[in-house]
Amino acid sequence: SVYNLTVWQSQVTSCSKDGTIKVWNEKGNATKTLKPSDTPIYCLVVKDQMLYCGAYDGSIFVYDTSGSMVKQMKGHDGVVFSLCVHGDLLLSGAGDKTIRMWDRNYNEKGQMAGH
């Protein structure tokens, strides 16, 4: 199952139930496969050329342009279903009924609870 798509480094990038992230070229061939977790990856977003990936275990994985994982952000107690960028903040929404706000240094800056 493909759960989400984004464009990263001018290529379509997908995430899947099998815990992989694939980067695709214009011919439809996977040029890179990332495997941050053994659990499903539900969502993707690009911020400042970095790829952020929301996972089943509540983590947000961060990849640089070389495809190296630079950070595993933790804070949610449920599946990270959505990610978005608002100004300098990364926002994440999860199964723990919270929206969390993260700064460019990967620090949690606050949360909205009670959804």
JSON list of C-alpha atoms in Angstrom, two decimals:
[
{"chain": "A", "resi": 1, "resn": "SER", "atom": "CA", "xyz": [0.00, 0.00, 0.00]},
{"chain": "A", "resi": 2, "resn": "VAL", "atom": "CA", "xyz": [1.21, 3.50, -0.87]},
{"chain": "A", "resi": 3, "resn": "TYR", "atom": "CA", "xyz": [0.17, 5.90, 1.89]},
{"chain": "A", "resi": 4, "resn": "ASN", "atom": "CA", "xyz": [1.54, 9.28, 0.82]},
{"chain": "A", "resi": 5, "resn": "LEU", "atom": "CA", "xyz": [3.43, 11.13, -1.93]},
{"chain": "A", "resi": 6, "resn": "THR", "atom": "CA", "xyz": [5.57, 14.23, -2.09]},
{"chain": "A", "resi": 7, "resn": "VAL", "atom": "CA", "xyz": [8.22, 15.70, -4.37]},
{"chain": "A", "resi": 8, "resn": "TRP", "atom": "CA", "xyz": [11.73, 15.68, -2.93]},
{"chain": "A", "resi": 9, "resn": "GLN", "atom": "CA", "xyz": [14.78, 16.76, -4.92]},
{"chain": "A", "resi": 10, "resn": "SER", "atom": "CA", "xyz": [12.57, 17.05, -8.03]},
{"chain": "A", "resi": 11, "resn": "GLN", "atom": "CA", "xyz": [11.52, 13.39, -7.82]},
{"chain": "A", "resi": 12, "resn": "VAL", "atom": "CA", "xyz": [8.29, 11.73, -6.74]},
{"chain": "A", "resi": 13, "resn": "THR", "atom": "CA", "xyz": [8.77, 10.19, -3.32]},
{"chain": "A", "resi": 14, "resn": "SER", "atom": "CA", "xyz": [6.37, 7.66, -1.77]},
{"chain": "A", "resi": 15, "resn": "CYS", "atom": "CA", "xyz": [5.92, 5.96, 1.58]},
{"chain": "A", "resi": 16, "resn": "SER", "atom": "CA", "xyz": [4.38, 2.62, 2.27]},
{"chain": "A", "resi": 17, "resn": "LYS", "atom": "CA", "xyz": [2.88, 0.12, 4.65]},
{"chain": "A", "resi": 18, "resn": "ASP", "atom": "CA", "xyz": [6.07, -1.96, 4.41]},
{"chain": "A", "resi": 19, "resn": "GLY", "atom": "CA", "xyz": [8.10, 0.82, 6.11]},
{"chain": "A", "resi": 20, "resn": "THR", "atom": "CA", "xyz": [9.96, 1.89, 2.99]},
{"chain": "A", "resi": 21, "resn": "ILE", "atom": "CA", "xyz": [10.31, 5.24, 1.29]},
{"chain": "A", "resi": 22, "resn": "LYS", "atom": "CA", "xyz": [11.03, 5.16, -2.44]},
{"chain": "A", "resi": 23, "resn": "VAL", "atom": "CA", "xyz": [12.34, 7.93, -4.68]},
{"chain": "A", "resi": 24, "resn": "TRP", "atom": "CA", "xyz": [11.24, 7.58, -8.32]},
{"chain": "A", "resi": 25, "resn": "ASN", "atom": "CA", "xyz": [12.67, 8.98, -11.54]},
{"chain": "A", "resi": 26, "resn": "GLU", "atom": "CA", "xyz": [10.66, 10.23, -14.52]},
{"chain": "A", "resi": 27, "resn": "LYS", "atom": "CA", "xyz": [10.82, 6.76, -16.14]},
{"chain": "A", "resi": 28, "resn": "GLY", "atom": "CA", "xyz": [9.04, 5.17, -13.19]},
{"chain": "A", "resi": 29, "resn": "ASN", "atom": "CA", "xyz": [12.10, 3.47, -11.74]},
{"chain": "A", "resi": 30, "resn": "ALA", "atom": "CA", "xyz": [12.93, 3.59, -8.04]},
{"chain": "A", "resi": 31, "resn": "THR", "atom": "CA", "xyz": [16.32, 5.32, -7.74]},
{"chain": "A", "resi": 32, "resn": "LYS", "atom": "CA", "xyz": [16.59, 5.13, -3.96]},
{"chain": "A", "resi": 33, "resn": "THR", "atom": "CA", "xyz": [14.93, 3.10, -1.21]},
{"chain": "A", "resi": 34, "resn": "LEU", "atom": "CA", "xyz": [15.08, 4.25, 2.42]},
{"chain": "A", "resi": 35, "resn": "LYS", "atom": "CA", "xyz": [14.04, 2.01, 5.30]},
{"chain": "A", "resi": 36, "resn": "PRO", "atom": "CA", "xyz": [13.75, 4.03, 8.51]},
{"chain": "A", "resi": 37, "resn": "SER", "atom": "CA", "xyz": [11.54, 1.55, 10.32]},
{"chain": "A", "resi": 38, "resn": "ASP", "atom": "CA", "xyz": [10.04, -1.91, 10.26]},
{"chain": "A", "resi": 39, "resn": "THR", "atom": "CA", "xyz": [6.65, -0.29, 10.83]},
{"chain": "A", "resi": 40, "resn": "PRO", "atom": "CA", "xyz": [4.53, 1.57, 8.24]},
{"chain": "A", "resi": 41, "resn": "ILE", "atom": "CA", "xyz": [5.43, 5.10, 7.17]},
{"chain": "A", "resi": 42, "resn": "TYR", "atom": "CA", "xyz": [2.22, 7.11, 6.81]},
{"chain": "A", "resi": 43, "resn": "CYS", "atom": "CA", "xyz": [3.20, 10.58, 5.66]},
{"chain": "A", "resi": 44, "resn": "LEU", "atom": "CA", "xyz": [5.92, 12.69, 4.08]},
{"chain": "A", "resi": 45, "resn": "VAL", "atom": "CA", "xyz": [6.70, 16.38, 3.83]},
{"chain": "A", "resi": 46, "resn": "VAL", "atom": "CA", "xyz": [9.71, 18.36, 2.60]},
{"chain": "A", "resi": 47, "resn": "LYS", "atom": "CA", "xyz": [11.06, 21.33, 4.56]},
{"chain": "A", "resi": 48, "resn": "ASP", "atom": "CA", "xyz": [14.35, 23.11, 3.76]},
{"chain": "A", "resi": 49, "resn": "GLN", "atom": "CA", "xyz": [15.29, 20.26, 1.37]},
{"chain": "A", "resi": 50, "resn": "MET", "atom": "CA", "xyz": [14.99, 17.73, 4.22]},
{"chain": "A", "resi": 51, "resn": "LEU", "atom": "CA", "xyz": [12.51, 14.85, 4.02]},
{"chain": "A", "resi": 52, "resn": "TYR", "atom": "CA", "xyz": [10.34, 14.27, 7.10]},
{"chain": "A", "resi": 53, "resn": "CYS", "atom": "CA", "xyz": [8.55, 10.93, 7.48]},
{"chain": "A", "resi": 54, "resn": "GLY", "atom": "CA", "xyz": [5.78, 10.13, 9.98]},
{"chain": "A", "resi": 55, "resn": "ALA", "atom": "CA", "xyz": [5.72, 6.56, 11.29]},
{"chain": "A", "resi": 56, "resn": "TYR", "atom": "CA", "xyz": [3.41, 4.05, 12.92]},
{"chain": "A", "resi": 57, "resn": "ASP", "atom": "CA", "xyz": [5.52, 4.02, 16.10]},
{"chain": "A", "resi": 58, "resn": "GLY", "atom": "CA", "xyz": [5.01, 7.78, 16.66]},
{"chain": "A", "resi": 59, "resn": "SER", "atom": "CA", "xyz": [8.44, 8.77, 15.35]},
{"chain": "A", "resi": 60, "resn": "ILE", "atom": "CA", "xyz": [9.29, 11.37, 12.73]},
{"chain": "A", "resi": 61, "resn": "PHE", "atom": "CA", "xyz": [12.39, 10.44, 10.73]},
{"chain": "A", "resi": 62, "resn": "VAL", "atom": "CA", "xyz": [14.45, 13.16, 9.02]},
{"chain": "A", "resi": 63, "resn": "TYR", "atom": "CA", "xyz": [16.62, 12.58, 5.92]},
{"chain": "A", "resi": 64, "resn": "ASP", "atom": "CA", "xyz": [19.12, 14.93, 4.32]},
{"chain": "A", "resi": 65, "resn": "THR", "atom": "CA", "xyz": [19.61, 15.31, 0.57]},
{"chain": "A", "resi": 66, "resn": "SER", "atom": "CA", "xyz": [22.13, 12.44, 0.45]},
{"chain": "A", "resi": 67, "resn": "GLY", "atom": "CA", "xyz": [19.50, 10.04, 1.77]},
{"chain": "A", "resi": 68, "resn": "SER", "atom": "CA", "xyz": [21.11, 9.73, 5.21]},
{"chain": "A", "resi": 69, "resn": "MET", "atom": "CA", "xyz": [18.89, 9.76, 8.28]},
{"chain": "A", "resi": 70, "resn": "VAL", "atom": "CA", "xyz": [19.93, 12.71, 10.44]},
{"chain": "A", "resi": 71, "resn": "LYS", "atom": "CA", "xyz": [17.34, 12.54, 13.21]},
{"chain": "A", "resi": 72, "resn": "GLN", "atom": "CA", "xyz": [14.57, 10.46, 14.75]},
{"chain": "A", "resi": 73, "resn": "MET", "atom": "CA", "xyz": [12.17, 12.82, 16.48]},
{"chain": "A", "resi": 74, "resn": "LYS", "atom": "CA", "xyz": [10.00, 11.40, 19.27]},
{"chain": "A", "resi": 75, "resn": "GLY", "atom": "CA", "xyz": [7.06, 12.92, 21.09]},
{"chain": "A", "resi": 76, "resn": "HIS", "atom": "CA", "xyz": [3.85, 11.29, 19.90]},
{"chain": "A", "resi": 77, "resn": "ASP", "atom": "CA", "xyz": [2.27, 8.30, 21.62]},
{"chain": "A", "resi": 78, "resn": "GLY", "atom": "CA", "xyz": [0.42, 7.21, 18.49]},
{"chain": "A", "resi": 79, "resn": "VAL", "atom": "CA", "xyz": [0.76, 6.86, 14.74]},
{"chain": "A", "resi": 80, "resn": "VAL", "atom": "CA", "xyz": [1.94, 10.05, 13.00]},
{"chain": "A", "resi": 81, "resn": "PHE", "atom": "CA", "xyz": [-0.75, 10.40, 10.34]},
{"chain": "A", "resi": 82, "resn": "SER", "atom": "CA", "xyz": [0.05, 13.86, 9.01]},
{"chain": "A", "resi": 83, "resn": "LEU", "atom": "CA", "xyz": [2.86, 16.36, 8.59]},
{"chain": "A", "resi": 84, "resn": "CYS", "atom": "CA", "xyz": [2.83, 19.91, 7.27]},
{"chain": "A", "resi": 85, "resn": "VAL", "atom": "CA", "xyz": [5.03, 22.98, 7.20]},
{"chain": "A", "resi": 86, "resn": "HIS", "atom": "CA", "xyz": [3.89, 26.37, 8.49]},
{"chain": "A", "resi": 87, "resn": "GLY", "atom": "CA", "xyz": [6.52, 29.09, 8.33]},
{"chain": "A", "resi": 88, "resn": "ASP", "atom": "CA", "xyz": [9.55, 27.85, 10.27]},
{"chain": "A", "resi": 89, "resn": "LEU", "atom": "CA", "xyz": [7.57, 25.14, 12.04]},
{"chain": "A", "resi": 90, "resn": "LEU", "atom": "CA", "xyz": [6.97, 21.50, 11.22]},
{"chain": "A", "resi": 91, "resn": "LEU", "atom": "CA", "xyz": [3.55, 20.37, 12.44]},
{"chain": "A", "resi": 92, "resn": "SER", "atom": "CA", "xyz": [2.67, 16.74, 13.11]},
{"chain": "A", "resi": 93, "resn": "GLY", "atom": "CA", "xyz": [-0.73, 15.20, 13.81]},
{"chain": "A", "resi": 94, "resn": "ALA", "atom": "CA", "xyz": [-1.06, 11.79, 15.41]},
{"chain": "A", "resi": 95, "resn": "GLY", "atom": "CA", "xyz": [-3.29, 9.10, 16.83]},
{"chain": "A", "resi": 96, "resn": "ASP", "atom": "CA", "xyz": [-2.63, 10.43, 20.34]},
{"chain": "A", "resi": 97, "resn": "LYS", "atom": "CA", "xyz": [-5.05, 13.28, 19.45]},
{"chain": "A", "resi": 98, "resn": "THR", "atom": "CA", "xyz": [-2.33, 15.93, 19.47]},
{"chain": "A", "resi": 99, "resn": "ILE", "atom": "CA", "xyz": [-0.77, 18.30, 16.98]},
{"chain": "A", "resi": 100, "resn": "ARG", "atom": "CA", "xyz": [2.84, 18.99, 17.85]},
{"chain": "A", "resi": 101, "resn": "MET", "atom": "CA", "xyz": [4.99, 21.89, 16.71]},
{"chain": "A", "resi": 102, "resn": "TRP", "atom": "CA", "xyz": [8.71, 21.40, 16.01]},
{"chain": "A", "resi": 103, "resn": "ASP", "atom": "CA", "xyz": [11.42, 24.02, 15.34]},
{"chain": "A", "resi": 104, "resn": "ARG", "atom": "CA", "xyz": [14.26, 23.80, 12.82]},
{"chain": "A", "resi": 105, "resn": "ASN", "atom": "CA", "xyz": [16.51, 22.22, 15.50]},
{"chain": "A", "resi": 106, "resn": "TYR", "atom": "CA", "xyz": [14.05, 19.31, 15.91]},
{"chain": "A", "resi": 107, "resn": "ASN", "atom": "CA", "xyz": [12.85, 20.55, 19.30]},
{"chain": "A", "resi": 108, "resn": "GLU", "atom": "CA", "xyz": [9.19, 20.30, 20.25]},
{"chain": "A", "resi": 109, "resn": "LYS", "atom": "CA", "xyz": [7.91, 23.85, 20.75]},
{"chain": "A", "resi": 110, "resn": "GLY", "atom": "CA", "xyz": [4.40, 23.04, 21.90]},
{"chain": "A", "resi": 111, "resn": "GLN", "atom": "CA", "xyz": [1.29, 21.07, 21.21]},
{"chain": "A", "resi": 112, "resn": "MET", "atom": "CA", "xyz": [-2.41, 21.34, 20.65]},
{"chain": "A", "resi": 113, "resn": "ALA", "atom": "CA", "xyz": [-4.42, 18.62, 22.37]},
{"chain": "A", "resi": 114, "resn": "GLY", "atom": "CA", "xyz": [-8.01, 17.45, 22.53]},
{"chain": "A", "resi": 115, "resn": "HIS", "atom": "CA", "xyz": [-9.00, 16.65, 18.98]}
]
